[in-house]
Coordinates of N, CA, C and O in Angstrom, one line a residue:
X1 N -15.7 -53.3 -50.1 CA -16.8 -52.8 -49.3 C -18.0 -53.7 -49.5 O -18.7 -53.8 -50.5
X2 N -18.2 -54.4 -48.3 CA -19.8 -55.0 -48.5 C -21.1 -54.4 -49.2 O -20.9 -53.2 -49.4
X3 N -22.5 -55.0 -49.7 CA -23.1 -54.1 -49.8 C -24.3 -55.0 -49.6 O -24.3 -56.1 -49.0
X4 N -25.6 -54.1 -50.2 CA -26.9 -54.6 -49.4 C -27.3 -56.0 -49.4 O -28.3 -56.6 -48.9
X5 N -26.6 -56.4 -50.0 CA -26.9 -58.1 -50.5 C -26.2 -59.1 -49.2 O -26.1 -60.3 -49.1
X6 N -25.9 -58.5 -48.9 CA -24.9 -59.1 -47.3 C -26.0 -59.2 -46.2 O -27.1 -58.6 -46.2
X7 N -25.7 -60.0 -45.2 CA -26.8 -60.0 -44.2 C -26.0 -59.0 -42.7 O -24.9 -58.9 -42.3
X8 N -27.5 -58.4 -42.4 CA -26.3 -57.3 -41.5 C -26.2 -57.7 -40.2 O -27.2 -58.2 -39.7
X9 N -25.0 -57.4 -39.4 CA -24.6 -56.0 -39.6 C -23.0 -56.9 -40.2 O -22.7 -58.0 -39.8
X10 N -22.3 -56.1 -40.9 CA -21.5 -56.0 -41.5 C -20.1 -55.7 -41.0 O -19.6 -54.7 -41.5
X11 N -19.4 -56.4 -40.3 CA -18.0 -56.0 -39.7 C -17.2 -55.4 -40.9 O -16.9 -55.9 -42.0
X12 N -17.0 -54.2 -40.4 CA -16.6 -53.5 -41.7 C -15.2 -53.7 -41.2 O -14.4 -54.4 -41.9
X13 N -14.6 -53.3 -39.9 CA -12.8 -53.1 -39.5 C -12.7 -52.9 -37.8 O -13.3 -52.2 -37.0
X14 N -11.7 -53.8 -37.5 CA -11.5 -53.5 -36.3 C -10.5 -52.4 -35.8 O -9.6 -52.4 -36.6
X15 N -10.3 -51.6 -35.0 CA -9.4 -50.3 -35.1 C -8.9 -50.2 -33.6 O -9.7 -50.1 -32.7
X16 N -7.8 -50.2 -33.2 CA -7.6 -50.2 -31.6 C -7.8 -48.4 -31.5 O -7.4 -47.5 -32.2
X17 N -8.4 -48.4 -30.4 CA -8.2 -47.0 -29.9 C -7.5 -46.2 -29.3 O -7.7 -45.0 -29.2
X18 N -6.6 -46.7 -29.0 CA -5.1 -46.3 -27.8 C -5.0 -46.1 -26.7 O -4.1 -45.5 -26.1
X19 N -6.3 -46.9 -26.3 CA -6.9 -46.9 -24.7 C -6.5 -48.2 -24.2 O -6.3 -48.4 -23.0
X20 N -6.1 -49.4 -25.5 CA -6.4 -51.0 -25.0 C -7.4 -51.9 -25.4 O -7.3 -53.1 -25.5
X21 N -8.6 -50.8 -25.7 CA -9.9 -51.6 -26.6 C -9.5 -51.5 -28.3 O -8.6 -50.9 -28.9
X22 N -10.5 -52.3 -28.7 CA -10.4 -52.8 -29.9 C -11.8 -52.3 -30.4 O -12.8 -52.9 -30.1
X23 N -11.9 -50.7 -31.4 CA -13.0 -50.6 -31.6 C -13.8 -52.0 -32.8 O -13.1 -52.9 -33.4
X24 N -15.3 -51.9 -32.8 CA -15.2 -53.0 -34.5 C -16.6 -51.7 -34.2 O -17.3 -51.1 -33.4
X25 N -16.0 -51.9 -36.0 CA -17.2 -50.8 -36.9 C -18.5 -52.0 -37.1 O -18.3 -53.2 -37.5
X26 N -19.6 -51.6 -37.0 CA -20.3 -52.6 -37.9 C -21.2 -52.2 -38.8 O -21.8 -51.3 -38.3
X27 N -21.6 -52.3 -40.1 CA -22.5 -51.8 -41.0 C -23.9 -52.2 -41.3 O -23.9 -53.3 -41.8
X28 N -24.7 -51.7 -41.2 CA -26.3 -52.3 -41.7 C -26.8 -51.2 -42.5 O -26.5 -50.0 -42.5
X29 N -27.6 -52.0 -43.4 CA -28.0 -50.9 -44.8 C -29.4 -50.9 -44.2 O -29.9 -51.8 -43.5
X30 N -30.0 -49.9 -44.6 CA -31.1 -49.6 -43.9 C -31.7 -48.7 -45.1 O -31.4 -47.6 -45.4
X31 N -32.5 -49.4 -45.5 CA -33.8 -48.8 -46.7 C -34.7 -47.7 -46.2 O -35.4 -47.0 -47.0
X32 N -34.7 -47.6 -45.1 CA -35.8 -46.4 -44.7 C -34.9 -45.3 -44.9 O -35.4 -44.2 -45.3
X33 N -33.4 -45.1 -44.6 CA -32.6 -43.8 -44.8 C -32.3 -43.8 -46.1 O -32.2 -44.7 -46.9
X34 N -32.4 -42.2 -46.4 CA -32.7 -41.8 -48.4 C -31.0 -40.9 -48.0 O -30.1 -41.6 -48.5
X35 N -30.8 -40.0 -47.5 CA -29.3 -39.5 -47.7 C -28.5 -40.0 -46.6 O -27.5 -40.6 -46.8
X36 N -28.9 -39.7 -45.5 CA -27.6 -39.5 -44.6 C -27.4 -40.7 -43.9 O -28.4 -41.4 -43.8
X37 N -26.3 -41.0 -43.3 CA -26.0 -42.2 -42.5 C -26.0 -41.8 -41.1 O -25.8 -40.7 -40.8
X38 N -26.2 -43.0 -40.1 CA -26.4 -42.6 -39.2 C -25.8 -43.5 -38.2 O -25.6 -44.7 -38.5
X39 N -25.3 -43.2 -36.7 CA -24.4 -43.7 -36.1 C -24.1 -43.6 -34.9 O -24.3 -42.5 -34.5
X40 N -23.7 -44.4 -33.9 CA -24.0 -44.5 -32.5 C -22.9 -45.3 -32.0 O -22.4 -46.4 -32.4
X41 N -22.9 -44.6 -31.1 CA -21.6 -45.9 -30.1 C -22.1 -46.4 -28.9 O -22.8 -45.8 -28.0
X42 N -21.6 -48.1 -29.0 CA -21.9 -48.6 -27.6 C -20.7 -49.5 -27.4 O -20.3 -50.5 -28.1
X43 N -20.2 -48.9 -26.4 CA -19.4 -49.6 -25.4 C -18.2 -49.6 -26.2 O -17.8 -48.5 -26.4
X44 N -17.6 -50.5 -26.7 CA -16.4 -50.3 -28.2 C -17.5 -51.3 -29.6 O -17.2 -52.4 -30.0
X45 N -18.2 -50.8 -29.9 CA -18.8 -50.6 -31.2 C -19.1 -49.7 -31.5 O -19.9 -49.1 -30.8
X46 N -18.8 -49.2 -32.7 CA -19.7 -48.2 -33.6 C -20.4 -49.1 -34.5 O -19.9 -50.0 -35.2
X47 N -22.0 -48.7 -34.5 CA -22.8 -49.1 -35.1 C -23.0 -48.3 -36.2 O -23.4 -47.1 -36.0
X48 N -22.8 -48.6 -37.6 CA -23.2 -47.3 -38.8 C -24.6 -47.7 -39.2 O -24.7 -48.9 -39.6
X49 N -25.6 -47.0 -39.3 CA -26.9 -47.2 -40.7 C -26.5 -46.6 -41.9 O -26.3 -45.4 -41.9
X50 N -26.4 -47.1 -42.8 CA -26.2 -46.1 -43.7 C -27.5 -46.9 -45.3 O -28.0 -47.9 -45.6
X51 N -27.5 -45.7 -45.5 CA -28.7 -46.0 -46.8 C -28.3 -47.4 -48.3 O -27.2 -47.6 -48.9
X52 N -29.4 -48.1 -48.2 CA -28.5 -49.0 -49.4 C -27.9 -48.4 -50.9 O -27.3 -49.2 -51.6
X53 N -28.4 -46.6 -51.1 CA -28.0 -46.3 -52.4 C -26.5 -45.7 -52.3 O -26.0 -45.5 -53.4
X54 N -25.9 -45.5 -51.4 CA -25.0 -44.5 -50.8 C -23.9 -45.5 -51.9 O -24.1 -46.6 -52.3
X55 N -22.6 -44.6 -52.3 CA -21.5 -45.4 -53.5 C -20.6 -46.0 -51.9 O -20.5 -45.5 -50.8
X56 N -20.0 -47.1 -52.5 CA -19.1 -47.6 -51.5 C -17.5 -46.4 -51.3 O -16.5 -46.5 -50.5
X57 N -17.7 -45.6 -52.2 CA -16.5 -44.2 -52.0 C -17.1 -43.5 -51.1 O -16.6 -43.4 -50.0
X58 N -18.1 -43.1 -51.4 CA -18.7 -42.1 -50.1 C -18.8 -42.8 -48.4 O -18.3 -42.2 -47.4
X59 N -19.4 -44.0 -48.3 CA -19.5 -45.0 -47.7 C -18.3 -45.4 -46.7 O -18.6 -45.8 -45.5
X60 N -16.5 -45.4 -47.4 CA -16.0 -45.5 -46.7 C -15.6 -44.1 -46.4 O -15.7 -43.8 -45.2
X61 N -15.2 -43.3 -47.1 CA -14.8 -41.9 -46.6 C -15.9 -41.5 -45.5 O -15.3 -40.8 -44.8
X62 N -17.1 -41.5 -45.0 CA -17.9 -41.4 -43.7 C -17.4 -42.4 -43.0 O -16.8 -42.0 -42.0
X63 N -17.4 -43.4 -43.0 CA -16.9 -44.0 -42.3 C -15.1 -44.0 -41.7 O -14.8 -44.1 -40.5
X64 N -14.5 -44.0 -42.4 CA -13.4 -43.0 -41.9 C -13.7 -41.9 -40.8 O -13.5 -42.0 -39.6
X65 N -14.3 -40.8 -41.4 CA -14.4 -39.9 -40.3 C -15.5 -39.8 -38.9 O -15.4 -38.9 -38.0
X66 N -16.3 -40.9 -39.1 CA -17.1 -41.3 -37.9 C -16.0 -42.0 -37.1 O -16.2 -42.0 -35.9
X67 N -14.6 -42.9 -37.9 CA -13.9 -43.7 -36.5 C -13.1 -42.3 -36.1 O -13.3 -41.8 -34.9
X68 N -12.2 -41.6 -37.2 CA -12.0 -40.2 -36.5 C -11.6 -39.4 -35.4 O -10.6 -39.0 -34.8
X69 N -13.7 -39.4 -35.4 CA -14.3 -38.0 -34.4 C -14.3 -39.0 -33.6 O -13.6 -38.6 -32.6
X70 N -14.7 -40.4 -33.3 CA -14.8 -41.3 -32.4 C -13.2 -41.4 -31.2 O -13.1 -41.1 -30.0
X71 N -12.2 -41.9 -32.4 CA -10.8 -41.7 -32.0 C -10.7 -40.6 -31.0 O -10.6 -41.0 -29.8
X72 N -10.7 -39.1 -31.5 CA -10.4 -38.2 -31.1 C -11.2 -37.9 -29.8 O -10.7 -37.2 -28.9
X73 N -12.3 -38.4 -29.6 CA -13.3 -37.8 -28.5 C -12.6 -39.1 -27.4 O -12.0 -38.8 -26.3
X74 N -12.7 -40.4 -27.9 CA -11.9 -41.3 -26.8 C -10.6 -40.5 -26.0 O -10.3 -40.4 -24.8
X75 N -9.9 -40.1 -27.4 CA -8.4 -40.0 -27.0 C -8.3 -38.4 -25.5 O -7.7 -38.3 -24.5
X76 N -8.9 -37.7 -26.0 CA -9.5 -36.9 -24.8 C -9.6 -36.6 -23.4 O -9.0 -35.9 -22.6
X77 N -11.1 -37.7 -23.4 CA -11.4 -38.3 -22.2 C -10.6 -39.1 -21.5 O -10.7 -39.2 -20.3
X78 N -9.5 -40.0 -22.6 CA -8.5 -40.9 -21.7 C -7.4 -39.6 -21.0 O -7.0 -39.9 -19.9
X79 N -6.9 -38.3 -21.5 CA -6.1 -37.5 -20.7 C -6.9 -37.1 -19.4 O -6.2 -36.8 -18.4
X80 N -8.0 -37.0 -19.4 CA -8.8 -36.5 -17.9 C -8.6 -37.6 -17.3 O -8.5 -37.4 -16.0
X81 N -8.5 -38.9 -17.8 CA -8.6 -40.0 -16.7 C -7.9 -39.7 -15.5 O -7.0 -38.9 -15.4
X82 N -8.5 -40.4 -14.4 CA -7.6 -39.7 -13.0 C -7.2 -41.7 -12.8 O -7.8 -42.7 -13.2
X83 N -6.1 -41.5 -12.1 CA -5.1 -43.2 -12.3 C -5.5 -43.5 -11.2 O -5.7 -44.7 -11.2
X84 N -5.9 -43.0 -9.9 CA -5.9 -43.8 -8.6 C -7.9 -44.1 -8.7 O -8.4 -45.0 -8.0
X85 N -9.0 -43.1 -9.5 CA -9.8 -43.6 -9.5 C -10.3 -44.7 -10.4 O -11.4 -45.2 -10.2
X86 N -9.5 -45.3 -11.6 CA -9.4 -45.9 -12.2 C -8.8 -47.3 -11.4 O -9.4 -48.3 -11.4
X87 N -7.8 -47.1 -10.8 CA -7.5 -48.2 -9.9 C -8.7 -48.6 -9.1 O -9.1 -49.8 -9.1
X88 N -9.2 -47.9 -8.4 CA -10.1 -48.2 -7.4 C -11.2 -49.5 -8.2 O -11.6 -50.7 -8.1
X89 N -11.4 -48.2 -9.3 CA -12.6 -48.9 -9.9 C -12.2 -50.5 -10.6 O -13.0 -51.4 -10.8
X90 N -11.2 -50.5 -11.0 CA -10.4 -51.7 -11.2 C -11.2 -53.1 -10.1 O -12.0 -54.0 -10.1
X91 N -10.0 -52.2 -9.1 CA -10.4 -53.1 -7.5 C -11.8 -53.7 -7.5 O -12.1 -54.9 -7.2
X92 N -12.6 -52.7 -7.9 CA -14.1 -53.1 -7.1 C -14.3 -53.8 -8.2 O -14.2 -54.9 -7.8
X93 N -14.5 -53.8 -9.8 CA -14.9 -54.3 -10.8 C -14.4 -56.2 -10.4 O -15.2 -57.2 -10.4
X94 N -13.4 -56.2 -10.3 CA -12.5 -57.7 -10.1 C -12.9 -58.3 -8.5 O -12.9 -59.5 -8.1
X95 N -13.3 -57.3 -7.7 CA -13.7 -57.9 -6.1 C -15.1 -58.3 -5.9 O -15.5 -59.3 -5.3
X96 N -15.7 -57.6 -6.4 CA -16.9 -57.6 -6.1 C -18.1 -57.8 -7.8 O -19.3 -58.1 -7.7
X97 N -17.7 -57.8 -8.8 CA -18.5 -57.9 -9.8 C -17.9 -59.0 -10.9 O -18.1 -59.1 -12.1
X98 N -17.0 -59.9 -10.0 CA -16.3 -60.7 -11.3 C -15.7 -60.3 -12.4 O -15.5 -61.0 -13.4
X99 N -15.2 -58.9 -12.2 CA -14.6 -58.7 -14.1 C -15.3 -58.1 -14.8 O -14.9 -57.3 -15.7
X100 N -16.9 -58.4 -14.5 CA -17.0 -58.4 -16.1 C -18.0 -56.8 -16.5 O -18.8 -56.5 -17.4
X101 N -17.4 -56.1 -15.5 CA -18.0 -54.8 -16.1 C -16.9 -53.8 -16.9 O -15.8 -54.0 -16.5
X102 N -17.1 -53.1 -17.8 CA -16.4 -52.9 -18.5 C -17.2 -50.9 -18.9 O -18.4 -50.4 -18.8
X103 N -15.6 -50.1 -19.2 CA -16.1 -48.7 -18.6 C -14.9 -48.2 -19.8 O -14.1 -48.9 -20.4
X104 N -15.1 -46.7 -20.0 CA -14.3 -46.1 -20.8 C -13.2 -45.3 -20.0 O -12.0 -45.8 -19.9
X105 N -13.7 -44.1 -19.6 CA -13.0 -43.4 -18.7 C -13.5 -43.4 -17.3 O -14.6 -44.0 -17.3
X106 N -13.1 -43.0 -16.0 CA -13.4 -42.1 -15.1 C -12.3 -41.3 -14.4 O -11.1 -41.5 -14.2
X107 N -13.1 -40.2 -14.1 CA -12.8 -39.1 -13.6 C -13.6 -38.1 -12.2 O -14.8 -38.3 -11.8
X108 N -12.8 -37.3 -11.7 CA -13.6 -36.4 -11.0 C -13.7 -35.2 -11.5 O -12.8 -34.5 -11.9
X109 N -15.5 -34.8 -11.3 CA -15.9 -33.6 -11.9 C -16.2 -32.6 -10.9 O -16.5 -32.9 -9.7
X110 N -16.1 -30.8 -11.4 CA -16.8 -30.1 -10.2 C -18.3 -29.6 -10.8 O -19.2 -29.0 -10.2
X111 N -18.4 -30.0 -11.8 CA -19.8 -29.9 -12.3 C -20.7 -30.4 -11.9 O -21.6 -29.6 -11.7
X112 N -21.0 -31.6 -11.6 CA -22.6 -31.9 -10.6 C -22.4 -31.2 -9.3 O -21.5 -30.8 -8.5
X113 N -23.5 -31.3 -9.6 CA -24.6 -30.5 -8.6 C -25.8 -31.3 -7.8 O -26.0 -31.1 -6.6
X114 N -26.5 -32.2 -8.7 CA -27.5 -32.8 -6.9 C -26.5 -34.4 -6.9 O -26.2 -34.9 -5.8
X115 N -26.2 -35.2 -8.2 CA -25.8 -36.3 -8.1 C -24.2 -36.4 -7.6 O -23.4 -35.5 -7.3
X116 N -24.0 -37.6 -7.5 CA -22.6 -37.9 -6.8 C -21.7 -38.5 -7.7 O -20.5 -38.5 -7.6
X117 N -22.6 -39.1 -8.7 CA -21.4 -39.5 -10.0 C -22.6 -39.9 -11.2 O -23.7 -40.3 -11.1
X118 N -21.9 -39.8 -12.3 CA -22.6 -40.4 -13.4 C -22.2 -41.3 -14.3 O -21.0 -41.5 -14.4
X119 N -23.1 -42.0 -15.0 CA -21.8 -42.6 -16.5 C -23.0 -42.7 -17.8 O -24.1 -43.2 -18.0
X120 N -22.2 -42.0 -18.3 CA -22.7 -42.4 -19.8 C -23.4 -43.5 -20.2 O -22.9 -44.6 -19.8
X121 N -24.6 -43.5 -20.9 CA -25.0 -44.8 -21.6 C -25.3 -44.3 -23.0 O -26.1 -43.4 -23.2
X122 N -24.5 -45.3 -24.2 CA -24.8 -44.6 -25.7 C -23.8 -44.0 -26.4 O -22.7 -44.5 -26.2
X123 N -23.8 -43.2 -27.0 CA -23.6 -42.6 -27.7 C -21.6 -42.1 -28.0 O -20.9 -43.1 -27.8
X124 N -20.9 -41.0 -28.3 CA -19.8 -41.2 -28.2 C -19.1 -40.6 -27.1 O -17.9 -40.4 -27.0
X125 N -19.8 -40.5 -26.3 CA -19.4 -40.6 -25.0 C -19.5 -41.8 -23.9 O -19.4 -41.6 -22.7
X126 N -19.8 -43.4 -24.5 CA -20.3 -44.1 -24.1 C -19.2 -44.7 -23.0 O -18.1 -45.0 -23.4
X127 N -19.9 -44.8 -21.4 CA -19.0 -45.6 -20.4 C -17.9 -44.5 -19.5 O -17.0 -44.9 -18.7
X128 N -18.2 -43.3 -20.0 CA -17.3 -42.2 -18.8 C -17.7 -41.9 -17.9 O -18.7 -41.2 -18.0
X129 N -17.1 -42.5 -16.5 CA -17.7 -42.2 -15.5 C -16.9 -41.1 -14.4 O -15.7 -41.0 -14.0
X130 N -18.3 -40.1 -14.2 CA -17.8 -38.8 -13.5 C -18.4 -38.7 -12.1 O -19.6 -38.9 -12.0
X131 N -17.6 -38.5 -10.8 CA -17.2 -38.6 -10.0 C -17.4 -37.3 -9.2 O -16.3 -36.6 -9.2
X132 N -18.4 -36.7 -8.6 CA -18.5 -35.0 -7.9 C -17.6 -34.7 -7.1 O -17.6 -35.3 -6.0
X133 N -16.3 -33.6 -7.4 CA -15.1 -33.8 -6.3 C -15.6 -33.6 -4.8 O -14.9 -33.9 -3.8
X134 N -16.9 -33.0 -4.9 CA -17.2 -32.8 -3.8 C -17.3 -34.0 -2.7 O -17.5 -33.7 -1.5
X135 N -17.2 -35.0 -2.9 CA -17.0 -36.4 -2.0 C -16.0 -36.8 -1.8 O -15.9 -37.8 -1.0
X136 N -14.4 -36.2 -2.6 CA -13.3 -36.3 -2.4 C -12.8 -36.7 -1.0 O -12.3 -37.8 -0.7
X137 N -13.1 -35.7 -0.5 CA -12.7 -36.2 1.6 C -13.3 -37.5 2.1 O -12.7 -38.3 2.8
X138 N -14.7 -37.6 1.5 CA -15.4 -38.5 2.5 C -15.0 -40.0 2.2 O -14.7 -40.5 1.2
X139 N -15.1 -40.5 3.6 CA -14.4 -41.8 4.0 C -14.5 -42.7 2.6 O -15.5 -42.6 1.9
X140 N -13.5 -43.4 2.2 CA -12.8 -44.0 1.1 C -14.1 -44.9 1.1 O -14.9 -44.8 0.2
X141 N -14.3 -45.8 2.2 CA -15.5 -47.0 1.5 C -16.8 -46.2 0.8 O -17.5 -46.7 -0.1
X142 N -17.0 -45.0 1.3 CA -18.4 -44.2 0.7 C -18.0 -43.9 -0.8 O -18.8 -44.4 -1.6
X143 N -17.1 -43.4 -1.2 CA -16.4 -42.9 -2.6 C -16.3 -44.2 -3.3 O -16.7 -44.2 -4.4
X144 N -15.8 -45.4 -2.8 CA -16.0 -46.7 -3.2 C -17.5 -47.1 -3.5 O -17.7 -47.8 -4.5
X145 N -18.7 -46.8 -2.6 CA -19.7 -47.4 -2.6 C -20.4 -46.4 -4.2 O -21.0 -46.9 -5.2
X146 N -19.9 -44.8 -4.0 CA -20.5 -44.6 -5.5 C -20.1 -44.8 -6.9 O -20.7 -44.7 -8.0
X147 N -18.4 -45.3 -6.5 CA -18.4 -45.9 -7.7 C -18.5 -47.2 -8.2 O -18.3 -47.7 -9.3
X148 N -18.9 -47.8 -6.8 CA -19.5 -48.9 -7.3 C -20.7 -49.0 -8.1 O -20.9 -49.8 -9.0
X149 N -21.6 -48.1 -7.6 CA -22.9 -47.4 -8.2 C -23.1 -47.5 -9.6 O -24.0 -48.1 -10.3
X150 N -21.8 -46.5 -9.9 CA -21.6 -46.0 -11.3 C -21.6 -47.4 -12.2 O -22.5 -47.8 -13.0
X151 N -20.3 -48.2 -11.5 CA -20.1 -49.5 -12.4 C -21.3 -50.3 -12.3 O -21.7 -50.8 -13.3
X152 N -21.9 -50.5 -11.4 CA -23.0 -51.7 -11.8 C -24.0 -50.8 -12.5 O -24.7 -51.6 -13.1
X153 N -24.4 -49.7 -12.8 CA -25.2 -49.2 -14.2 C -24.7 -49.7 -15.1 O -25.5 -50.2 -15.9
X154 N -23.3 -49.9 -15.6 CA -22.8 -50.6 -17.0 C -23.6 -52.0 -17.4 O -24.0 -52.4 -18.5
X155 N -23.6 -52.6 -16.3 CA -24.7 -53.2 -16.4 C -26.1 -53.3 -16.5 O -26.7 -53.8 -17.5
X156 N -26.7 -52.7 -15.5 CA -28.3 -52.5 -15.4 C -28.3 -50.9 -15.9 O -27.3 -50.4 -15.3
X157 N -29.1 -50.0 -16.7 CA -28.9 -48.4 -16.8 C -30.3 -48.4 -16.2 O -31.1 -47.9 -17.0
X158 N -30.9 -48.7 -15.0 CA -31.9 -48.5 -14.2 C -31.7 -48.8 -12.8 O -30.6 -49.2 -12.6
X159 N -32.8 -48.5 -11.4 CA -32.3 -48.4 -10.2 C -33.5 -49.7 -10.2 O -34.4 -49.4 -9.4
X160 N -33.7 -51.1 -10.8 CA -34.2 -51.9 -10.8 C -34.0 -53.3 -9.6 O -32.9 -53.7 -9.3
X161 N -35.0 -53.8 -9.3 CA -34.7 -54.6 -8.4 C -33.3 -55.6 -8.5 O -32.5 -56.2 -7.9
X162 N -33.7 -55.4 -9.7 CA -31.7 -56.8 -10.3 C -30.5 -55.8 -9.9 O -29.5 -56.3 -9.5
X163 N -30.5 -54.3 -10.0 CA -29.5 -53.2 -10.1 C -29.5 -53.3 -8.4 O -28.4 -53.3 -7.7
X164 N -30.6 -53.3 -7.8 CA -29.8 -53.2 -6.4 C -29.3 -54.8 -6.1 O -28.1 -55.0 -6.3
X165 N -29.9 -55.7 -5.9 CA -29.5 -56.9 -5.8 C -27.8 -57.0 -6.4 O -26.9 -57.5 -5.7
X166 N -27.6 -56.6 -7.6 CA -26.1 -56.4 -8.0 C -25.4 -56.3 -7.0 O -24.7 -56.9 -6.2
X167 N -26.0 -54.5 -7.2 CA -24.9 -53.4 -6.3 C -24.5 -53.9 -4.9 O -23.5 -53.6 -4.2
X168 N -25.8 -54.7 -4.6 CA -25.4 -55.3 -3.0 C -24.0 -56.0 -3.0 O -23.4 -56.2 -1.9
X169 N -23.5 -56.5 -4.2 CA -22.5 -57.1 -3.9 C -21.4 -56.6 -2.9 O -20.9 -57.2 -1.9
X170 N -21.2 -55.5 -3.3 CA -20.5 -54.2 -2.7 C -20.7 -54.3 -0.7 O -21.6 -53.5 -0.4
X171 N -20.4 -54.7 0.2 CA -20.9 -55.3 1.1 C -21.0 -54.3 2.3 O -21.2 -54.9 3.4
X172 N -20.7 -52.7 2.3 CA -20.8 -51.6 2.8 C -21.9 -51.1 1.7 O -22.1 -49.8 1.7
X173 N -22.5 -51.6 1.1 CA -24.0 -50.3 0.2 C -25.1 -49.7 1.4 O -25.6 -48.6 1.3
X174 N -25.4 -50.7 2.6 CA -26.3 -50.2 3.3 C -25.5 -49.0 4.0 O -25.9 -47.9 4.0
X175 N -24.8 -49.2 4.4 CA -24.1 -48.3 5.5 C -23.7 -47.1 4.7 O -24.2 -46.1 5.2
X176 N -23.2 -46.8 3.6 CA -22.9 -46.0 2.8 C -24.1 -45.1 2.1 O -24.1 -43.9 1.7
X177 N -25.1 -46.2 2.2 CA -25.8 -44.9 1.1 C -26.9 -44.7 2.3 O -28.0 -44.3 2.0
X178 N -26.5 -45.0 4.0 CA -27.0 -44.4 4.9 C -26.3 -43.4 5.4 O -27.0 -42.7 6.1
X179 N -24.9 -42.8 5.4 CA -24.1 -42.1 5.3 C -24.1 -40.5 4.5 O -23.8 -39.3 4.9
X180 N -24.9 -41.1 3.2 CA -25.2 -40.6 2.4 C -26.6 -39.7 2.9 O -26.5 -38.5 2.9
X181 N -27.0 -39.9 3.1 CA -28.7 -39.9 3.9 C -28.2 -38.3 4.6 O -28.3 -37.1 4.4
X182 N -27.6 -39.5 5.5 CA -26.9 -38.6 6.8 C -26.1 -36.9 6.3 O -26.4 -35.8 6.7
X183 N -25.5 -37.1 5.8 CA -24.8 -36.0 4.9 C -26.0 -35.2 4.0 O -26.0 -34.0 4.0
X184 N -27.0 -35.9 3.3 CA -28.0 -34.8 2.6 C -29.1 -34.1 4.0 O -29.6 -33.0 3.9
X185 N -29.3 -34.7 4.8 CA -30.3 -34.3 6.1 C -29.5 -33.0 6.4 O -30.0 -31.9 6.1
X186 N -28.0 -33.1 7.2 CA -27.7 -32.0 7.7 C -27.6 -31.0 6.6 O -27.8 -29.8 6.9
X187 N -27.5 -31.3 5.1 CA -27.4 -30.4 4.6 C -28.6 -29.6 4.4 O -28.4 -28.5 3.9
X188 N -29.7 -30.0 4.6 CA -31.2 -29.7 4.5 C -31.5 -29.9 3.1 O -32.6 -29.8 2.6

């Protein structure tokens, strides 16, 4: 077990998830925390803080159960995955964004209510993107245009001039998210 005398952050272990990614734990000792450790996921890292007095017994035994709960909440979300929206999102990731966006799950939800899809940014739900069934029917490029949406947040988590500029890649976004328009109008 490394300890404070190390420069951080500290590759403690890499752990595959059973998704295909490869989690890596990393460790940083952090003098302002007196008991508890603390911990956050992005993307496939878990980042640990943990205090510099903590024994390297205790140390790994949390750490164990932070990869865990981590494990377990992944392994989850990957049974919801839906295969033909994961393909899609495939498609558009490699057509239109070069590759290089990178996502946990997606699915379709009946739980939203004003939005059309969301994704995670953070924490251990980081990169699941949810999909309102309610757009199910509508024309395949519009369903494509919001999950295009979804994926270029993995990049930008703002509606910033670079985030539309991205998304434009996508070469139906005007027409789509005038579609979109069109559909919230009739609906009042």
């Amino acid at each position: 077990m490394a300890r404070k005398s190390d420069p951080p952050p500290i590759i403690e272990r890499r752990v595959p998830d059973g998704g295909g990614y490869l989690l890596t734990v990393e460790l940083t000792y952090d003098r302002r925390l007196r008991r508890n450790v603390q911990w956050t996921v992005a993307d496939t890292t878990i980042q640990v803080r943990a205090p510099d007095s903590i024994s390297p017994g205790a140390l790994e035994t949390l750490i164990d159960e932070i990869v865990e709960e981590v494990l377990a909440h992944r392994a989850r979300a990957r049974r919801l995955n839906d295969a033909d929206l994961e393909r899609r999102a495939h498609d558009l990731n490699a057509t239109y964004f070069d590759g290089e966006l990178r996502w946990h799950t997606i699915r379709w939800v009946s739980n939203i209510n004003h939005a059309l899809g969301t994704v995670t940014e953070g924490g251990i739900s980081d990169g699941d993107i949810r999909i309102s069934d309610r757009i199910r029917l509508w024309p395949a490029w519009v369903v494509d245009y919001v999950i295009a949406h979804e994926l270029a947040h993995r990049k930008f988590p703002n509606h910033s001039a670079e985030y539309w500029a991205y998304l434009g890649r996508y070469p139906l976004t005007e027409r789509a998210r005038g579609f979109i328009e069109g559909v919230r109008f009739v609906q009042g």
